[in-house]
Short mmCIF file of C-alpha atoms in Angstrom, two decimals:
data_model
loop_
_atom_site.label_atom_id
_atom_site.label_comp_id
_atom_site.label_asym_id
_atom_site.label_seq_id
_atom_site.Cartn_x
_atom_site.Cartn_y
_atom_site.Cartn_z
CA MET A 1 -83.31 -52.85 -3.24
CA ASP A 2 -83.99 -52.58 -6.90
CA ILE A 3 -84.17 -48.98 -8.68
CA GLN A 4 -87.59 -49.87 -9.47
CA ASP A 5 -88.85 -50.33 -5.71
CA LYS A 6 -87.17 -47.02 -4.48
CA THR A 7 -89.07 -44.15 -3.92
CA ARG A 8 -88.61 -40.86 -5.99
CA LYS A 9 -87.62 -39.21 -2.88
CA GLU A 10 -84.87 -41.87 -2.31
CA LEU A 11 -83.74 -41.58 -5.80
CA VAL A 12 -83.29 -37.95 -5.52
CA SER A 13 -81.62 -38.21 -2.25
CA GLU A 14 -79.05 -40.72 -3.70
CA LEU A 15 -78.56 -38.45 -6.94
CA GLN A 16 -77.74 -35.42 -4.68
CA LYS A 17 -75.27 -37.17 -2.75
CA LEU A 18 -73.56 -38.56 -5.76
CA LEU A 19 -73.71 -34.90 -7.12
CA GLN A 20 -71.95 -33.70 -4.00
CA GLU A 21 -69.44 -36.23 -3.81
CA ASN A 22 -68.63 -35.56 -7.58
CA VAL A 23 -68.04 -31.82 -6.74
CA PHE A 24 -65.86 -32.62 -3.84
CA LEU A 25 -63.66 -35.09 -6.06
CA LYS A 26 -63.73 -32.39 -8.74
CA ALA A 27 -62.73 -29.66 -6.16
CA SER A 28 -60.13 -31.80 -4.61
CA GLU A 29 -58.69 -32.43 -8.17
CA GLU A 30 -58.67 -28.83 -9.17
CA LYS A 31 -56.99 -28.16 -5.63
CA ARG A 32 -54.39 -30.82 -6.30
CA ALA A 33 -53.98 -29.32 -10.08
CA ALA A 34 -53.38 -25.97 -8.67
CA GLU A 35 -50.91 -27.18 -5.99
CA LEU A 36 -48.98 -29.10 -8.69
CA ILE A 37 -49.04 -26.03 -11.01
CA ILE A 38 -47.58 -23.91 -7.96
CA ALA A 39 -44.98 -26.50 -7.45
CA ASN A 40 -44.07 -26.72 -10.92
CA ASN A 41 -43.66 -23.14 -11.05
CA GLU A 42 -41.40 -23.11 -8.09
CA LEU A 43 -39.42 -26.02 -9.20
CA GLN A 44 -39.06 -24.10 -12.45
CA PHE A 45 -38.06 -20.85 -10.70
CA GLN A 46 -35.23 -22.96 -8.70
CA ASN A 47 -33.89 -24.43 -11.82
CA SER A 48 -33.92 -21.06 -13.19
CA GLU A 49 -32.21 -19.86 -10.25
CA LYS A 50 -29.84 -22.53 -10.21
CA GLU A 51 -29.12 -22.04 -13.93
CA LYS A 52 -28.47 -18.17 -13.21
CA ARG A 53 -26.27 -19.02 -10.17
CA ALA A 54 -24.42 -21.62 -12.33
CA ALA A 55 -23.91 -19.05 -15.05
CA GLU A 56 -22.47 -16.54 -12.33
CA LEU A 57 -20.35 -18.93 -11.07
CA ILE A 58 -18.99 -19.71 -14.54
CA GLU A 59 -18.53 -16.12 -15.34
CA ALA A 60 -16.87 -15.40 -12.02
CA LYS A 61 -14.55 -18.52 -12.45
CA GLU A 62 -13.61 -17.23 -15.84
CA LYS A 63 -12.95 -13.54 -14.56
CA ALA A 64 -10.81 -15.12 -11.59
CA GLU A 65 -8.86 -17.07 -14.18
CA GLU A 66 -8.50 -14.30 -16.24
CA SER A 67 -7.35 -12.26 -13.23
CA GLU A 68 -4.82 -14.95 -11.89
CA LYS A 69 -3.53 -14.71 -15.40
CA LYS A 70 -2.70 -11.16 -15.17
CA PHE A 71 -1.35 -11.36 -11.71
CA LYS A 72 0.68 -14.43 -12.74
CA VAL A 73 2.45 -12.32 -15.70
CA LEU A 74 2.74 -9.41 -12.99
CA TYR A 75 4.25 -11.65 -10.24
CA GLU A 76 6.71 -13.21 -12.63
CA ASN A 77 7.83 -10.02 -13.88
CA ALA A 78 7.37 -7.51 -11.63
CA PRO A 79 10.79 -5.73 -10.46
CA LEU A 80 9.84 -5.77 -6.75
CA SER A 81 10.22 -8.70 -4.62
CA TYR A 82 6.96 -10.48 -3.74
CA GLN A 83 6.31 -13.15 -1.10
CA SER A 84 3.45 -14.85 0.83
CA LEU A 85 3.32 -16.11 4.43
CA ASP A 86 1.01 -18.65 6.02
CA THR A 87 -0.25 -18.17 9.64
CA ASN A 88 3.01 -19.60 11.14
CA THR A 89 5.00 -16.99 9.08
CA ARG A 90 6.53 -19.89 6.64
CA LEU A 91 6.92 -18.61 3.04
CA ILE A 92 4.57 -20.17 0.80
CA ASP A 93 5.27 -18.32 -2.45
CA VAL A 94 8.02 -15.99 -3.70
CA ASN A 95 8.52 -14.41 -7.15
CA PRO A 96 11.58 -14.56 -9.30
CA ALA A 97 12.82 -11.07 -8.22
CA TRP A 98 12.66 -12.16 -4.60
CA LEU A 99 14.85 -14.99 -5.23
CA GLN A 100 17.33 -13.04 -7.35
CA THR A 101 17.55 -10.36 -4.56
CA LEU A 102 18.38 -13.06 -1.91
CA GLY A 103 20.15 -15.32 -4.07
CA TYR A 104 18.29 -18.67 -3.33
CA LYS A 105 16.49 -21.00 -5.45
CA ARG A 106 12.83 -21.79 -4.89
CA GLU A 107 13.18 -25.22 -3.51
CA GLU A 108 15.67 -23.77 -0.80
CA VAL A 109 13.08 -21.09 0.76
CA ILE A 110 9.73 -22.58 0.17
CA GLY A 111 8.26 -23.63 3.63
CA ARG A 112 10.98 -21.91 5.99
CA LEU A 113 10.32 -19.49 8.39
CA PHE A 114 10.52 -15.71 7.06
CA GLY A 115 12.85 -15.17 10.08
CA ASP A 116 15.36 -17.46 8.93
CA PHE A 117 16.50 -14.75 6.28
CA MET A 118 16.79 -11.96 8.79
CA THR A 119 19.19 -10.96 11.28
CA GLN A 120 18.21 -12.14 14.95
CA GLU A 121 16.93 -8.54 15.99
CA SER A 122 14.66 -8.30 12.81
CA ALA A 123 13.62 -11.80 13.37
CA GLU A 124 12.23 -11.08 16.83
CA LEU A 125 10.68 -7.97 15.53
CA ILE A 126 8.58 -10.44 13.23
CA LYS A 127 7.01 -12.28 16.04
CA GLU A 128 5.96 -8.77 17.60
CA ARG A 129 4.41 -7.50 14.57
CA PHE A 130 3.16 -10.36 12.52
CA PRO A 131 -0.26 -10.63 14.97
CA ALA A 132 -0.71 -7.04 14.51
CA PHE A 133 -0.41 -7.41 10.80
CA VAL A 134 -3.05 -10.13 10.79
CA GLU A 135 -5.39 -8.12 12.98
CA GLN A 136 -4.95 -4.75 10.93
CA GLY A 137 -5.08 -6.31 7.58
CA GLU A 138 -2.28 -4.45 6.05
CA ILE A 139 1.06 -2.78 6.91
CA HIS A 140 3.08 0.06 5.45
CA ASN A 141 6.66 0.60 5.68
CA TYR A 142 7.76 -2.00 8.02
CA GLU A 143 11.72 -2.07 7.88
CA PHE A 144 13.89 -5.32 8.43
CA GLU A 145 17.23 -6.10 7.85
CA MET A 146 17.55 -9.30 5.73
CA ILE A 147 20.62 -11.55 5.03
CA ARG A 148 21.34 -12.73 1.44
CA LYS A 149 22.47 -16.27 0.71
CA ASP A 150 26.03 -15.12 0.51
CA GLY A 151 25.67 -13.47 4.04
CA THR A 152 25.43 -9.82 2.97
CA ARG A 153 23.13 -7.89 4.76
CA PHE A 154 20.53 -5.10 3.20
CA LEU A 155 17.82 -2.90 4.94
CA VAL A 156 14.24 -3.34 3.24
CA SER A 157 10.83 -1.83 3.78
CA TYR A 158 7.74 -3.91 3.51
CA ASP A 159 4.17 -3.05 2.29
CA GLY A 160 1.52 -5.61 2.62
CA LYS A 161 -2.08 -7.00 3.03
CA ILE A 162 -3.85 -9.93 4.31
CA GLY A 163 -5.52 -12.15 1.83
CA TYR A 164 -8.81 -13.72 3.14
CA ASP A 165 -10.87 -16.88 2.17
CA GLU A 166 -14.56 -17.01 1.02
CA LEU A 167 -15.47 -17.06 4.68
CA GLY A 168 -13.67 -14.08 5.43
CA HIS A 169 -10.87 -16.16 7.38
CA PHE A 170 -6.99 -15.60 7.17
CA ASN A 171 -5.67 -17.26 4.07
CA LYS A 172 -2.17 -15.75 3.16
CA THR A 173 -0.22 -12.49 3.25
CA HIS A 174 0.54 -10.45 0.13
CA CYS A 175 3.82 -8.55 0.61
CA ILE A 176 6.53 -6.50 -1.44
CA PHE A 177 9.52 -5.20 -0.27
CA THR A 178 11.87 -2.74 -1.33
CA ASP A 179 15.73 -2.25 -0.79
CA ILE A 180 16.30 0.76 1.01
CA THR A 181 19.59 0.25 1.73
CA ASP A 182 21.29 2.92 -0.49
CA ARG A 183 18.44 5.19 0.69
CA ARG A 184 18.98 5.02 4.23
CA LEU A 185 23.05 5.28 3.65
CA PHE A 186 22.49 8.59 1.75
CA GLU A 187 19.89 10.01 4.53
CA THR A 188 22.76 9.12 7.05
CA GLU A 189 25.25 10.83 4.97
CA LEU A 190 23.00 13.81 4.57
CA LEU A 191 22.40 14.10 8.09
CA LYS A 192 26.03 13.94 8.95
CA ALA A 193 26.65 16.62 6.19
CA LYS A 194 24.03 18.75 7.68
CA GLU A 195 25.46 18.50 11.34
CA LYS A 196 28.77 19.20 10.09
CA ALA A 197 27.46 22.47 8.30
CA GLU A 198 25.78 23.58 11.48
CA ARG A 199 29.03 23.05 13.49
CA ASN A 200 30.93 24.72 11.15
CA GLU A 201 28.45 27.68 11.20
CA LYS A 202 28.57 27.69 14.91
CA GLU A 203 32.43 27.64 14.72
CA LEU A 204 32.54 30.50 12.15
CA LYS A 205 30.10 32.65 14.05
CA LYS A 206 32.05 32.06 17.28
CA ALA A 207 35.33 33.25 15.36
CA GLN A 208 34.00 36.05 13.71
CA GLN A 209 32.58 37.34 17.04
CA ILE A 210 36.24 36.92 18.47
CA THR A 211 38.03 38.60 15.55
CA HIS A 212 34.91 41.02 14.71
CA ILE A 213 35.18 39.82 11.10
CA GLY A 214 32.10 39.53 9.23
CA SER A 215 31.27 38.10 5.93
CA TRP A 216 28.72 38.07 3.27
CA TYR A 217 27.31 35.89 0.38
CA LEU A 218 26.21 36.69 -3.02
CA ASP A 219 23.84 34.75 -5.20
CA ILE A 220 25.23 36.58 -8.96
CA LYS A 221 22.22 34.99 -10.50
CA THR A 222 19.67 36.50 -8.41
CA ASN A 223 21.65 38.99 -6.66
CA GLU A 224 20.31 37.54 -3.15
CA VAL A 225 22.72 38.56 -0.68
CA VAL A 226 23.17 36.91 2.80
CA TRP A 227 25.05 38.57 5.71
CA THR A 228 26.58 36.95 8.90
CA GLU A 229 25.56 38.16 12.25
CA GLU A 230 28.85 39.77 12.96
CA LEU A 231 28.45 41.70 9.87
CA TYR A 232 25.05 43.17 10.79
CA LYS A 233 26.83 44.34 14.03
CA MET A 234 29.74 45.82 12.09
CA TYR A 235 27.50 47.99 9.89
CA GLY A 236 24.92 48.91 12.80
CA PHE A 237 21.99 47.16 11.08
CA ASP A 238 19.32 45.29 13.20
CA PRO A 239 19.76 41.41 12.33
CA THR A 240 16.01 40.88 12.58
CA LEU A 241 15.61 42.99 9.38
CA PRO A 242 16.17 41.65 5.80
CA VAL A 243 19.56 42.26 4.24
CA PRO A 244 19.81 45.47 1.91
CA PRO A 245 19.56 44.74 -1.84
CA TYR A 246 22.98 44.30 -3.46
CA THR A 247 22.15 47.28 -5.61
CA GLU A 248 22.21 49.39 -2.18
CA HIS A 249 25.87 47.73 -1.20
CA MET A 250 27.67 50.45 -2.94
CA LYS A 251 26.77 53.02 -0.11
CA LEU A 252 28.67 50.79 2.26
CA PHE A 253 31.74 51.13 0.17
CA THR A 254 34.33 53.54 -0.60
CA PRO A 255 34.14 54.30 -4.59
CA GLU A 256 37.27 52.53 -4.94
CA SER A 257 36.37 49.63 -3.17
CA TRP A 258 33.36 49.25 -4.82
CA GLU A 259 34.84 49.78 -8.13
CA ILE A 260 37.26 46.75 -7.62
CA LEU A 261 34.23 44.56 -5.94
CA SER A 262 32.10 45.27 -8.95
CA THR A 263 34.85 44.46 -11.51
CA SER A 264 35.53 41.18 -9.87
CA LEU A 265 31.92 39.95 -9.55
CA ALA A 266 31.35 40.79 -13.16
CA LYS A 267 34.55 38.74 -14.14
CA THR A 268 33.19 35.76 -12.12
CA SER A 269 29.69 36.04 -13.41
CA GLU A 270 30.89 36.13 -17.01
CA LYS A 271 34.05 33.87 -17.03
CA GLY A 272 33.83 31.94 -13.83
CA ILE A 273 36.97 33.27 -12.46
CA PRO A 274 36.87 34.26 -8.63
#
């Protein structure tokens, strides 16, 4: 139909239809443009987050490398023996102090069981204690008896923590040990000396009770006096009460005896002559 043959009403209707279609297309284009803008903003945000995350990872890596360098310096030069075990208690790392203490070369120990360097009794303790160590995450003052390459034995005290991976799973142990052999020998000798002193004191007390002889001790620097139980009885003093001050002791002696005692104590104080 030629446009001239169309009525005015038909032309208006077609024009309105075209306008509606145009409006719809324009609205669709605007909507699509808005969606593209939103998508672009999201993409820019994601890229920004990726760049930020990448920067954080780089920074974390640099810090980790710096921390690792510091750890390595400490690890290499620390006077304490350090070791690291895997889940099967095999040695995966030791420091020079560890090697020097036990007398081995690095290639002689890496990959071997920790228990290989212990007495049989201590190796059995490892089987009992290691699972608890892994569960608790740390240990303090675990004592074992170790064996050097030359066969000599020594007592050690271990402290350590569990190292975890990025997922929080067991990675390896970090432990140091201290040789406490001399300390334990000293403690043993000190205990023996204490027991001997206590026995001697009991024997002296018993001997004084039998012979009715008392004794006393004077610290010439502080004038502090200590009496034995029998001396309390000899002087008729209550043993639950403090000993009389040294300055009051002259009342317990004759003038002649006190003069002799005072002179002797003065000589001891000045010249160290008893």
